[in-house]
CSV table of C-alpha atoms and ligand atoms in Angstrom, one decimal:
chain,number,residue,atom,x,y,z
Z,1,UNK,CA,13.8,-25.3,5.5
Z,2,UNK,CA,12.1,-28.2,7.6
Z,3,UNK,CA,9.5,-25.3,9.6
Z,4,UNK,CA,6.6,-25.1,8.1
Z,5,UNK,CA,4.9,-24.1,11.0
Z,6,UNK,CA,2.9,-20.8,9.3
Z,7,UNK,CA,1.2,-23.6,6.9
Z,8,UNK,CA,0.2,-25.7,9.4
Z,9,UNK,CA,-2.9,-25.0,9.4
Z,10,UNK,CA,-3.8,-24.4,5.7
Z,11,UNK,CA,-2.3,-28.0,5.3
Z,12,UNK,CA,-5.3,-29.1,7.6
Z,13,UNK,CA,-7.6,-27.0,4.9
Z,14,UNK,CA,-5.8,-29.8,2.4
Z,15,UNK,CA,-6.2,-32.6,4.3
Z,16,UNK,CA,-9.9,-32.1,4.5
Z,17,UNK,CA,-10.2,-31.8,0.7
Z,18,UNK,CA,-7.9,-34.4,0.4
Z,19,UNK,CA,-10.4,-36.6,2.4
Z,20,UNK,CA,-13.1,-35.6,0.4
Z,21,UNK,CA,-11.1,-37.1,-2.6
Z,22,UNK,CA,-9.3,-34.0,-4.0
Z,23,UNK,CA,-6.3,-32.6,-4.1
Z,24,UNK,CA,-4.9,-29.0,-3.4
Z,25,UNK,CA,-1.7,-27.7,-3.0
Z,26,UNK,CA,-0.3,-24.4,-1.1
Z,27,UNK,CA,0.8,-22.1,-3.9
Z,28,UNK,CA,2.3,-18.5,-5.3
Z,29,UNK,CA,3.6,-15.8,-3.3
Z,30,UNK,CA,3.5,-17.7,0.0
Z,31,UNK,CA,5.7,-20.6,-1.6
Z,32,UNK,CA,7.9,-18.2,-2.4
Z,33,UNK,CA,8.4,-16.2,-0.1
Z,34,UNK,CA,8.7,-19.3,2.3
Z,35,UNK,CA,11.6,-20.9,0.3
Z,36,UNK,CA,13.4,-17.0,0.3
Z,37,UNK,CA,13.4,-17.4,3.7
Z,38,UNK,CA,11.0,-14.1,4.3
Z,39,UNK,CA,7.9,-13.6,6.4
Z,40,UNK,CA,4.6,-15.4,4.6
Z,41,UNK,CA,1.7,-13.3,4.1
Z,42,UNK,CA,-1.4,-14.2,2.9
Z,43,UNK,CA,-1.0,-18.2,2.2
Z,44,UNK,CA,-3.1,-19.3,-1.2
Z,45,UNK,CA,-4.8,-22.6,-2.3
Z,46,UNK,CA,-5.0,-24.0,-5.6
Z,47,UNK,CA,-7.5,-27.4,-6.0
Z,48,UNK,CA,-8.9,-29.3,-8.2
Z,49,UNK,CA,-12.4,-29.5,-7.0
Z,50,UNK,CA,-14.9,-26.9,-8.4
Z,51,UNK,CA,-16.1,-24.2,-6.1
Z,52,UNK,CA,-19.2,-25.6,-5.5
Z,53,UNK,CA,-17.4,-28.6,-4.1
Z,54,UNK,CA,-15.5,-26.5,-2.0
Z,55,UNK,CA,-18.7,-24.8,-0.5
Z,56,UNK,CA,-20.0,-28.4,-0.1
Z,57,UNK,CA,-16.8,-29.5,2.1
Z,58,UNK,CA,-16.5,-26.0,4.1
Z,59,UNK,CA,-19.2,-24.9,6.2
Z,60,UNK,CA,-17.6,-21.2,6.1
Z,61,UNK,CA,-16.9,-21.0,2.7
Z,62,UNK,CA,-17.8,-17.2,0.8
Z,63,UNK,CA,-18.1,-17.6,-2.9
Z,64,UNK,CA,-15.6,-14.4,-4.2
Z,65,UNK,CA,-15.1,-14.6,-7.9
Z,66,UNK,CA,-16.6,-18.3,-8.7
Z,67,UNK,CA,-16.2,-17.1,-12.1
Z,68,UNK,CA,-12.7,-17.2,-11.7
Z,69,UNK,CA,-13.1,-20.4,-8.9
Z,70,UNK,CA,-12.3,-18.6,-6.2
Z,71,UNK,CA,-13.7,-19.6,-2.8
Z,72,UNK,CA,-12.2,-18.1,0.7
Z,73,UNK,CA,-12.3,-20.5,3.8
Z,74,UNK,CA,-12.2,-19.4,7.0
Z,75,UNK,CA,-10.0,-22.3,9.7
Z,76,UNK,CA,-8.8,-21.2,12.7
Z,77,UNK,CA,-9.6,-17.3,11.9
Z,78,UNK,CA,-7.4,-17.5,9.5
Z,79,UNK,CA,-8.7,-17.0,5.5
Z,80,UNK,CA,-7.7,-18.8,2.6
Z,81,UNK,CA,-8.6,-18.1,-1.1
Z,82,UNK,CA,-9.0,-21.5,-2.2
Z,83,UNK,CA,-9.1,-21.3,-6.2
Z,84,UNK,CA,-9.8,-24.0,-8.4
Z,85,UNK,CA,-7.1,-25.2,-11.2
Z,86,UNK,CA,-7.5,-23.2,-14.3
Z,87,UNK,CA,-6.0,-22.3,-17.7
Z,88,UNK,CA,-7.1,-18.7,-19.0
Z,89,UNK,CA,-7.1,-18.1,-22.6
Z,90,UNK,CA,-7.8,-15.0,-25.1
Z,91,UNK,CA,-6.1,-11.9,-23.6
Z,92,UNK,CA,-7.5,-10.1,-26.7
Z,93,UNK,CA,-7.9,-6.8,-24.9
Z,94,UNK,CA,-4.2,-7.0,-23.1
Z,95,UNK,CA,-7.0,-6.8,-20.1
Z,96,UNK,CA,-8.6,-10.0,-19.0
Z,97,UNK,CA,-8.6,-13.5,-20.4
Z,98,UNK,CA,-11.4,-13.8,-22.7
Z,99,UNK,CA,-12.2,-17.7,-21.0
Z,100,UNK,CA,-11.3,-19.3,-17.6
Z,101,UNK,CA,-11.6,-23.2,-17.9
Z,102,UNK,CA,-11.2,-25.4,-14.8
Z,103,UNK,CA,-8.7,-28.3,-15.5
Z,104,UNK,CA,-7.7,-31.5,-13.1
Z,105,UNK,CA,-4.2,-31.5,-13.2
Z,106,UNK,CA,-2.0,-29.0,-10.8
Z,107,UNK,CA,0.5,-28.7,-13.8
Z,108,UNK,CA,-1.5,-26.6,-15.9
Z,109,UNK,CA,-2.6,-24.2,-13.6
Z,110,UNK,CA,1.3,-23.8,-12.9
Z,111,UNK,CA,1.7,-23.0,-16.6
Z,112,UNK,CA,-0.5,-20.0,-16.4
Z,113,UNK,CA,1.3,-18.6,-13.7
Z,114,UNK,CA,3.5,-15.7,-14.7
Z,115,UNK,CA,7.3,-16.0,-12.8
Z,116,UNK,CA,9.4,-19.4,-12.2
Z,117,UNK,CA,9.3,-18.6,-8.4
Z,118,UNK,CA,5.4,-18.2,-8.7
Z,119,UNK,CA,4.5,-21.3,-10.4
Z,120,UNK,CA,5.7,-23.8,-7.7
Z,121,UNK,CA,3.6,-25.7,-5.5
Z,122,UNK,CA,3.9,-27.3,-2.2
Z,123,UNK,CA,1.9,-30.1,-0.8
Z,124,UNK,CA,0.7,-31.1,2.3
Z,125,UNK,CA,3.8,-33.1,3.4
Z,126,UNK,CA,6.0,-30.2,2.3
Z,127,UNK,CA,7.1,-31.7,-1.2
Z,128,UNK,CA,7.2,-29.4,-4.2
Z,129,UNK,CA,5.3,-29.6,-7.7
Z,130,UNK,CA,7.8,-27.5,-9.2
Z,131,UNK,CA,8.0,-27.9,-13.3
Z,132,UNK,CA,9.6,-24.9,-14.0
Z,133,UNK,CA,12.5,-24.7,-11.3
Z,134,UNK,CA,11.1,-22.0,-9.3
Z,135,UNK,CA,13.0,-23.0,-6.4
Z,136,UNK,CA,16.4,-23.2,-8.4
Z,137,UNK,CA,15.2,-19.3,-9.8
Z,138,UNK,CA,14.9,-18.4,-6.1
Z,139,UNK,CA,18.4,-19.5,-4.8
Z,140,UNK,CA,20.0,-18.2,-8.0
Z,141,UNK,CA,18.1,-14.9,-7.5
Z,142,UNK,CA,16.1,-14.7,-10.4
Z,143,UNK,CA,13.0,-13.5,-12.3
Z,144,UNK,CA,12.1,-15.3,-15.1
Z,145,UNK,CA,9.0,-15.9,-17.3
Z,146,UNK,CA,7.4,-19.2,-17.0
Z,147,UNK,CA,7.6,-20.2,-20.9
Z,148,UNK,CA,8.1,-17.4,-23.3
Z,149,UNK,CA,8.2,-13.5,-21.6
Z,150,UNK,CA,7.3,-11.8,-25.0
Z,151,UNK,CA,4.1,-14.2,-25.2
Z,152,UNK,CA,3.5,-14.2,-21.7
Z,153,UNK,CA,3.7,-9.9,-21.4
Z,154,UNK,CA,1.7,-9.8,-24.4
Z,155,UNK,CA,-1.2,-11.7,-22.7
Z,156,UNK,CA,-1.1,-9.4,-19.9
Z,157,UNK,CA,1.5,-6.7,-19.7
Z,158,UNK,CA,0.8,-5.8,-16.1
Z,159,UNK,CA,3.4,-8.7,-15.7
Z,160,UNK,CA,5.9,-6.3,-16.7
Z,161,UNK,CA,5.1,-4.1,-13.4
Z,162,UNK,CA,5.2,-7.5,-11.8
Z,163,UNK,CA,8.5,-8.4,-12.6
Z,164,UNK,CA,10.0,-4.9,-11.1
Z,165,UNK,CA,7.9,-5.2,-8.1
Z,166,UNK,CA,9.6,-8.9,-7.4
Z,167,UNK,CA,13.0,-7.0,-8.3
Z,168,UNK,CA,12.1,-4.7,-5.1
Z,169,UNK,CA,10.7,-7.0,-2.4
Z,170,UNK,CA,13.4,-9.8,-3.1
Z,171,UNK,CA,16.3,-8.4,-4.4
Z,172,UNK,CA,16.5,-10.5,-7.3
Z,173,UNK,CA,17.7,-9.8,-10.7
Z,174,UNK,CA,15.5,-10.1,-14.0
Z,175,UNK,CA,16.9,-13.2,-16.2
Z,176,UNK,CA,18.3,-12.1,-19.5
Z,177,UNK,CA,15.7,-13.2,-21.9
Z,178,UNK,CA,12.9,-12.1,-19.7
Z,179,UNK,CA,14.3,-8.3,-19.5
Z,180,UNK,CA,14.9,-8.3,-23.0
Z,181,UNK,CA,11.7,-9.2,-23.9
Z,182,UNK,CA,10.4,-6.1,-20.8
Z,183,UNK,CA,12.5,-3.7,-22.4
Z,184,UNK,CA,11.1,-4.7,-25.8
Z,185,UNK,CA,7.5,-4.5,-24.7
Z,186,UNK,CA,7.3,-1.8,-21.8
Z,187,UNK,CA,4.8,0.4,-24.1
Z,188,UNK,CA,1.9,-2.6,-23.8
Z,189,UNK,CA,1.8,-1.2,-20.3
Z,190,UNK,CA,-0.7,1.7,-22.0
Z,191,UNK,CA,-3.3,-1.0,-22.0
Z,192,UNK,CA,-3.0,-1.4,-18.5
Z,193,UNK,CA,-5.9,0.4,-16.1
Z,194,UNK,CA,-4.0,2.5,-13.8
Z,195,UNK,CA,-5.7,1.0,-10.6
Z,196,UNK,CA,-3.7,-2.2,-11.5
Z,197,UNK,CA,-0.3,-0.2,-12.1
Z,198,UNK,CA,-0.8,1.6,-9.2
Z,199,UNK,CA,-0.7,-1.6,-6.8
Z,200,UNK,CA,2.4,-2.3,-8.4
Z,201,UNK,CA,3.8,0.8,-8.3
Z,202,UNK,CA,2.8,1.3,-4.3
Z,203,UNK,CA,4.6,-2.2,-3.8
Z,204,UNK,CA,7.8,-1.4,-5.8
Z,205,UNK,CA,8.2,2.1,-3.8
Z,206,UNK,CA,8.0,0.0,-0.3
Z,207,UNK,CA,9.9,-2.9,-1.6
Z,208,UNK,CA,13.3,-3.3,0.6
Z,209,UNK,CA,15.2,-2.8,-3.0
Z,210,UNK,CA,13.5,0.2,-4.2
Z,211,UNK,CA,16.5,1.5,-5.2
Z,212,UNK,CA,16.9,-1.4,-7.6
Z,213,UNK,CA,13.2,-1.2,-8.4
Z,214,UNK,CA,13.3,2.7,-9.4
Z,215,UNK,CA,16.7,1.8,-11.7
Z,216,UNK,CA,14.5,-1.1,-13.4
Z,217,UNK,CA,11.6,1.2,-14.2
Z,218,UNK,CA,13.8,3.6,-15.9
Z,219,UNK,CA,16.1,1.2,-18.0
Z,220,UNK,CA,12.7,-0.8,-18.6
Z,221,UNK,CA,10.7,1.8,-19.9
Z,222,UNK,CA,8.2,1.1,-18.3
Z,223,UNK,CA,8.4,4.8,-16.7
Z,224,UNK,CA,7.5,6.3,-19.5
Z,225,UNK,CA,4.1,4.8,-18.8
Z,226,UNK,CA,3.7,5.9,-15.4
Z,227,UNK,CA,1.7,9.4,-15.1
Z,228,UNK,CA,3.5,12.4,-13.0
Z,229,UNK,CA,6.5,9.9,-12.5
Z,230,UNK,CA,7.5,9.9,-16.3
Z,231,UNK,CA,8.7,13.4,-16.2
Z,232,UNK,CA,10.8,12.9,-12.6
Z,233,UNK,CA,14.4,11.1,-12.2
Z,234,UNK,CA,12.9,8.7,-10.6
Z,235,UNK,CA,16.2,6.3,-10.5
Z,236,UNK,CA,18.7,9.6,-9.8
Z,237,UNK,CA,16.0,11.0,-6.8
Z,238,UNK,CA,15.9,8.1,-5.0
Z,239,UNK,CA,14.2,7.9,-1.2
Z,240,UNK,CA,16.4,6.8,1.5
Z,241,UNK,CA,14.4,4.4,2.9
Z,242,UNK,CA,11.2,2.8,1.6
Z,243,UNK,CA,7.9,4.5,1.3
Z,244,UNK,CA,5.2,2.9,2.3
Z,245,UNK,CA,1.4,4.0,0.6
Z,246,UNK,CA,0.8,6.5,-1.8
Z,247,UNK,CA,0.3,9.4,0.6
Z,248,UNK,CA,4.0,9.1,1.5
Z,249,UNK,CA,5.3,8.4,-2.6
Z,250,UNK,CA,3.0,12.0,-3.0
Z,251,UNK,CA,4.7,14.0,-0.3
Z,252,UNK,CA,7.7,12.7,-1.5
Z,253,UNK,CA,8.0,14.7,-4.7
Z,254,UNK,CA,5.8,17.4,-4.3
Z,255,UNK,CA,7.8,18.8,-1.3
Z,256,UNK,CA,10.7,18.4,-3.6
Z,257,UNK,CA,9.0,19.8,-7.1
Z,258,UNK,CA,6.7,22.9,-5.9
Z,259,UNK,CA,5.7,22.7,-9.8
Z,260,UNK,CA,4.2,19.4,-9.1
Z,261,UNK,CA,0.4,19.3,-7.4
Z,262,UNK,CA,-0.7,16.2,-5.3
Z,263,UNK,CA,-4.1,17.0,-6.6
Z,264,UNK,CA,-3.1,16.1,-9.6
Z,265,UNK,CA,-1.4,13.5,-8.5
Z,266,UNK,CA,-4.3,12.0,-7.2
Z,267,UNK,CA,-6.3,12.5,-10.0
Z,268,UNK,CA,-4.0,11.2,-12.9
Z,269,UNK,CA,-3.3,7.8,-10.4
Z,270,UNK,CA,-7.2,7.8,-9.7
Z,271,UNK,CA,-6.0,7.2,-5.6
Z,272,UNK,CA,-8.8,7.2,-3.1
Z,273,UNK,CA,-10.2,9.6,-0.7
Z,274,UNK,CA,-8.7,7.9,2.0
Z,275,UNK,CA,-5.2,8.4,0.5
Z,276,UNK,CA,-6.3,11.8,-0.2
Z,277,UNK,CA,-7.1,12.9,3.1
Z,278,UNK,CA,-3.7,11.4,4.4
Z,279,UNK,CA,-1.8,12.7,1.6
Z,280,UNK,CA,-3.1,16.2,2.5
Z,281,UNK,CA,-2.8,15.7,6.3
Z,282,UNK,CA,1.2,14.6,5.9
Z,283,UNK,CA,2.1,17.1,3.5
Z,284,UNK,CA,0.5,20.3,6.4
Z,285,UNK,CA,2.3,18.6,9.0
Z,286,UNK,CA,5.7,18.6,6.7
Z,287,UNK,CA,5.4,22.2,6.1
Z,288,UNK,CA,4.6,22.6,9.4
Z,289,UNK,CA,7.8,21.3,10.1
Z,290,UNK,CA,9.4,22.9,7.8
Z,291,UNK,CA,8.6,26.7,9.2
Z,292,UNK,CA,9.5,25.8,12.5
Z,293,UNK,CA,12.2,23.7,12.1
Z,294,UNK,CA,10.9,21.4,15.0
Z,295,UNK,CA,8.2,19.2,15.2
Z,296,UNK,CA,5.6,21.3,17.7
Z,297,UNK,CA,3.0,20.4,19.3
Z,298,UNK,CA,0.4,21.7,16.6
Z,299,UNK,CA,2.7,19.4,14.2
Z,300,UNK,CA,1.5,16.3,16.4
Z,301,UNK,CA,-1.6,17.7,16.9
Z,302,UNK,CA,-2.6,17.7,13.3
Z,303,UNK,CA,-1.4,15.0,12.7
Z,304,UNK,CA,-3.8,11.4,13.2
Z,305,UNK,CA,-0.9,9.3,15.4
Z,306,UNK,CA,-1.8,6.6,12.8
Z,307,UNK,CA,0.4,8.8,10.2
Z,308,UNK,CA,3.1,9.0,12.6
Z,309,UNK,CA,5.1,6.2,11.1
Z,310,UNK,CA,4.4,8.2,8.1
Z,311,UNK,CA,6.2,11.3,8.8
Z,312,UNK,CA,8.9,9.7,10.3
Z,313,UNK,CA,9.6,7.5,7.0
Z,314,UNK,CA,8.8,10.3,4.8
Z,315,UNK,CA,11.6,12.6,6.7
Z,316,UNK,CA,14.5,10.2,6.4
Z,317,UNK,CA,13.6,9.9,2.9
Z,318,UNK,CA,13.6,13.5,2.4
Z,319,UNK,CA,16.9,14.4,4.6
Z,320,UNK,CA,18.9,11.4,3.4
Z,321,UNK,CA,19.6,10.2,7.0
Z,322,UNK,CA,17.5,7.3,8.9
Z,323,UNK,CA,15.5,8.5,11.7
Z,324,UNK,CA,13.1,7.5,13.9
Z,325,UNK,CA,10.7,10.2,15.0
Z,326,UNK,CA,8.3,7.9,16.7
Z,327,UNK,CA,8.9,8.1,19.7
Z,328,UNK,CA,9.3,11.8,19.9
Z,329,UNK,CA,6.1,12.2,18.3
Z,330,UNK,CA,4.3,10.1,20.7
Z,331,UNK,CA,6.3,12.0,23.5
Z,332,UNK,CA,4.8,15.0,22.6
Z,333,UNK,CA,1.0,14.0,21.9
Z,334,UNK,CA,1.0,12.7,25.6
Z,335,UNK,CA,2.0,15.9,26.5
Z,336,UNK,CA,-0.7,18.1,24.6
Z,337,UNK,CA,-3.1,19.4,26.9
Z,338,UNK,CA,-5.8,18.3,24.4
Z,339,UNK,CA,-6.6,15.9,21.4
Z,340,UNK,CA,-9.7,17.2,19.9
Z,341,UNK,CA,-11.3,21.1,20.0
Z,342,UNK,CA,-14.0,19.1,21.5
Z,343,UNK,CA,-11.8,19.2,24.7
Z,344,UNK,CA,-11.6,22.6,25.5
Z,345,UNK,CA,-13.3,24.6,28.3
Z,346,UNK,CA,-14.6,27.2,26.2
Z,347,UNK,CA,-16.7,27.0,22.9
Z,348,UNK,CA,-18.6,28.3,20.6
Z,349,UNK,CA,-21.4,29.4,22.4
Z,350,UNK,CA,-19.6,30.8,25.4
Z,351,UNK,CA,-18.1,33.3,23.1
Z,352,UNK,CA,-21.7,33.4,21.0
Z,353,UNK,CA,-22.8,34.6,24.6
Z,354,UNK,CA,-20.2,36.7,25.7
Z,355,UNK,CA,-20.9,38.7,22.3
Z,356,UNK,CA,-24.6,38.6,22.2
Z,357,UNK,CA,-24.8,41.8,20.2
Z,358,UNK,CA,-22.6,41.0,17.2
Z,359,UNK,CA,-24.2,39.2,14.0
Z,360,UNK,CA,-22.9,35.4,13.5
Z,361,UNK,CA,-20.4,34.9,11.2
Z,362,UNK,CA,-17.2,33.9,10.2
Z,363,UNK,CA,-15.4,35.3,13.0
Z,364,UNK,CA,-16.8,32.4,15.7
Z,365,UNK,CA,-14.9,30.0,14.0
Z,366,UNK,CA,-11.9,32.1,13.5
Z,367,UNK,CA,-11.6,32.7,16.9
Z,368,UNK,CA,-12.5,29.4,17.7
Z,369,UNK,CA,-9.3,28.3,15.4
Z,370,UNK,CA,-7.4,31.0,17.5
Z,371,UNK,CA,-8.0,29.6,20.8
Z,372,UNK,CA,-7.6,26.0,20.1
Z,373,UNK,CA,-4.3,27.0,18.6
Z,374,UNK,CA,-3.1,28.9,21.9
Z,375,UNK,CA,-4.2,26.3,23.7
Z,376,UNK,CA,-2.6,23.0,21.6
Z,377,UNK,CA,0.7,25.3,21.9
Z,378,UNK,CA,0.7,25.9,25.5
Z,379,UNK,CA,0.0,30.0,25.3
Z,380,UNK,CA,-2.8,29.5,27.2
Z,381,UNK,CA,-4.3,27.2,29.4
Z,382,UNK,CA,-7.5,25.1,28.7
Z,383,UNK,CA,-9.6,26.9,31.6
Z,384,UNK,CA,-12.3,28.4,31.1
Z,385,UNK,CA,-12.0,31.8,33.0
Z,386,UNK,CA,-8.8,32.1,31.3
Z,387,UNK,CA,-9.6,32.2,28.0
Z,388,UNK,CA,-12.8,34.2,28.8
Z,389,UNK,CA,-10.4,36.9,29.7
Z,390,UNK,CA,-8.4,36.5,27.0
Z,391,UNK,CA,-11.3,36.5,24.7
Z,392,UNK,CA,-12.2,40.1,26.6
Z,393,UNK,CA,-9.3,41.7,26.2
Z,394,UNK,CA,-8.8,40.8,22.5
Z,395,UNK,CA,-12.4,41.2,21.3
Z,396,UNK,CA,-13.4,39.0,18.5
Z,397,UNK,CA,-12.1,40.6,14.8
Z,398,UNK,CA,-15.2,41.8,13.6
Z,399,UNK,CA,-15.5,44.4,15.7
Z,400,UNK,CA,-12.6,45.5,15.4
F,1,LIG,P1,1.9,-11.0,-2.7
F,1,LIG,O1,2.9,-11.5,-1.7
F,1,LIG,O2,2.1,-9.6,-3.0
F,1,LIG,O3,0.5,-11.4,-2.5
F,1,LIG,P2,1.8,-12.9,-4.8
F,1,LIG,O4,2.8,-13.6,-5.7
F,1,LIG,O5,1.0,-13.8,-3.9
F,1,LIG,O6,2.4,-11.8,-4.0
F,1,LIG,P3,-0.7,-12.2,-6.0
F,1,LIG,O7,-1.1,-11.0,-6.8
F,1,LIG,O8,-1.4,-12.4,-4.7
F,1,LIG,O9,0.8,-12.2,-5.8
F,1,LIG,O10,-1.0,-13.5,-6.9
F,1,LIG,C1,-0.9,-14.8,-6.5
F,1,LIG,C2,-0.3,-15.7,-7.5
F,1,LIG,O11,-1.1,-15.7,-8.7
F,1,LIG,C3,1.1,-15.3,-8.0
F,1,LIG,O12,2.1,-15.8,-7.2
F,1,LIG,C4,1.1,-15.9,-9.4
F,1,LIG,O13,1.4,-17.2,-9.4
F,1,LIG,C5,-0.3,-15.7,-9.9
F,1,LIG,N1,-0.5,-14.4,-10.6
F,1,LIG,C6,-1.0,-13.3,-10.0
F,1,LIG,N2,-1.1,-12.3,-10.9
F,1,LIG,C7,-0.7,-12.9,-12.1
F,1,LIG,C8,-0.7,-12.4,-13.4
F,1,LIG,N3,-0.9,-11.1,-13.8
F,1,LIG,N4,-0.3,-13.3,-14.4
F,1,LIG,C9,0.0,-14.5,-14.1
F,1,LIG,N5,0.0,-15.0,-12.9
F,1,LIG,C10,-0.4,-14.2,-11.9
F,2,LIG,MG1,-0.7,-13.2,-2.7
């Protein structure tokens, strides 16, 4: 555990407020993750100087949520959120803490924090601040409450999704008193916005336990709380492999459950346009595949080669059986004779013209789908002449 290498440079971030007669540490989920021995994401900063101090000492320092005392600081094109050391109190709402003070002393923001492996942090020379044996919790496996779970889920329940989502990325088992008190208090999670559950949720489906995270949600109860999902056997149905983003969860189940619509699935999870055009996009290309039994070149053409990953994921999770589809999918979109309808030789016009007499309408774009279909599958070649004579010999629907 001697390479810190990844924090190299955030330690230079606390060496410069160290200078300026501070103190910060490197804490939460890049602590931990570093001590479990798996790849470090985003790396935090906890100080004790306020975030105006911070915008004094960093000349690229963006103010994010000074309410909160959050400050991000750009070194070496890398960001930091550098937050000052608080204590929150109130929670009436189960929603937010009512006040956010800013206290001196490392120790005390650590109490806020929710899980033993979250609360532990790491200075500059690599030693630990580490009250509430985080570090023991992570060898031993372990979720547990920092201080008392039922107080600490009544402040803010969302911990309860938390918990489950630490179950799936790290394999670890929830500590006796601190499942007790989950399974006790899983229905607090109605006072939860669903854009919050949802983030957990997302992070428990592509977690490397899922499985174990699915089984937790169940036996939790915390299902129950959990729109569309609460009516499925979430912890019986399980994917074979992770899913990664909601588009992927969606086309999951409603391939599986025709009763089920990912419109309404969208809606009741209040998911973004952007997973609602993917969602939509994977799911054609699924049934696509599921007609032909193949993926075609239509399939790949559909399909934006950023979802590729996608459909390869979603496919092992639907046939039980790992596959990588990849490649072949890549294989064939460098052999489609073209990406966009913008490609081919012959367009709207050329058939507006070759039909002069015949009123616009819906049939230009009809036949316009036509052609770009024959030519994605290979019936027909992109060349002009060609599909002018085609067109001829066919003549357009309408006048038919
Ligand atoms: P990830 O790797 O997903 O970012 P993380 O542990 O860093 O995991 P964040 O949501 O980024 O999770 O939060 C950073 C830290 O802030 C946590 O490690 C924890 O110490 C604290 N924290 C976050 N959310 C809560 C919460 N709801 N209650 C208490 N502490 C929290
Ligand atoms: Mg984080």
């Amino acid at each position: 555990m001697s390479n810190h290498e990844v924090f190299e440079p955030a330690f230079e971030v606390i060496q410069k407020i160290e200078e300026a007669g501070g103190e910060a540490y490197i804490v939460g989920g890049a602590v931990r993750d570093y001590l479990s021995g798996i790849p470090v994401n985003d790396i935090d900063i906890a100080t004790s100087e306020t975030p105006e101090r911070i915008q004094e000492i960093f000349e690229k320092a963006i103010p994010v949520g000074i309410e909160h005392g959050t400050v991000i600081v750009r070194h070496r094109s890398v960001s930091y959120e550098v937050t000052t050391y608080r204590v929150e109190e109130g929670y009436e709402d189960y929603r937010h803490p009512d006040e956010v003070t800013f206290v001196r002393d490392i120790t005390l923001d650590l109490a806020r924090r929710d899980f033993t492996i979250n609360a532990i942090a790491m200075s500059r020379n690599g030693n630990l601040i580490d009250p509430y044996h985080g570090h023991d919790a992570i060898r031993k496996e372990r979720i547990e409450a920092v201080g008392q779970p039922a107080e600490r889920f009544q402040e803010d329940p969302l911990r309860m999704m938390r918990a489950v989502r630490f179950a799936s990325q790290l394999s670890f088992h929830i500590e006796k008193k601190t499942e007790e008190a989950l399974n006790r208090l899983s229905h607090l999670l109605q006072y939860i916005s669903i854009e919050r559950i949802a983030v957990e949720t997302e992070k428990i489906f592509r977690g490397s336990d899922y499985a174990l995270g699915l089984h937790l949600l169940h036996t939790t109860g915390l299902k129950n709380h959990l729109p569309i999902l609460k009516d499925l056997d979430i912890h019986r149905n399980v994917p074979n492999s992770p899913l990664v983003g909601w588009h992927e969860i969606i086309a999951f189940y409603v391939l599986q459950f025709p009763q089920l619509s990912a419109e309404n699935f969208m809606k009741s999870w209040k998911l973004s346009k952007d997973t609602k055009k993917k969602t939509i996009q994977l799911l054609y290309a699924y049934k696509q595949y599921e007609i032909e039994k193949n993926v075609t070149a239509w399939l790949v053409y559909q399909l934006d080669e950023e979802l590729f990953p996608s459909f390869s994921r979603l496919f092992s999770a639907l046939h039980q059986e790992d596959v990588n589809l990849d490649k072949a999918l890549m294989e064939m979109k460098e052999r489609l004779p073209i990406l966009d309808k913008r490609e081919l030789t012959f367009q709207a016009k050329d058939l507006l013209q070759l039909f002069s007499d015949l009123p616009k309408g819906s049939w230009i774009s009809e036949w316009m789908d036509t052609i770009e279909h024959h030519v994605v599958t290979g019936e027909m070649e992109n060349d002009y002449e060609k599909i002018k004579e085609w067109v001829r010999e066919w003549n357009p629907p309408a006048r038919n």
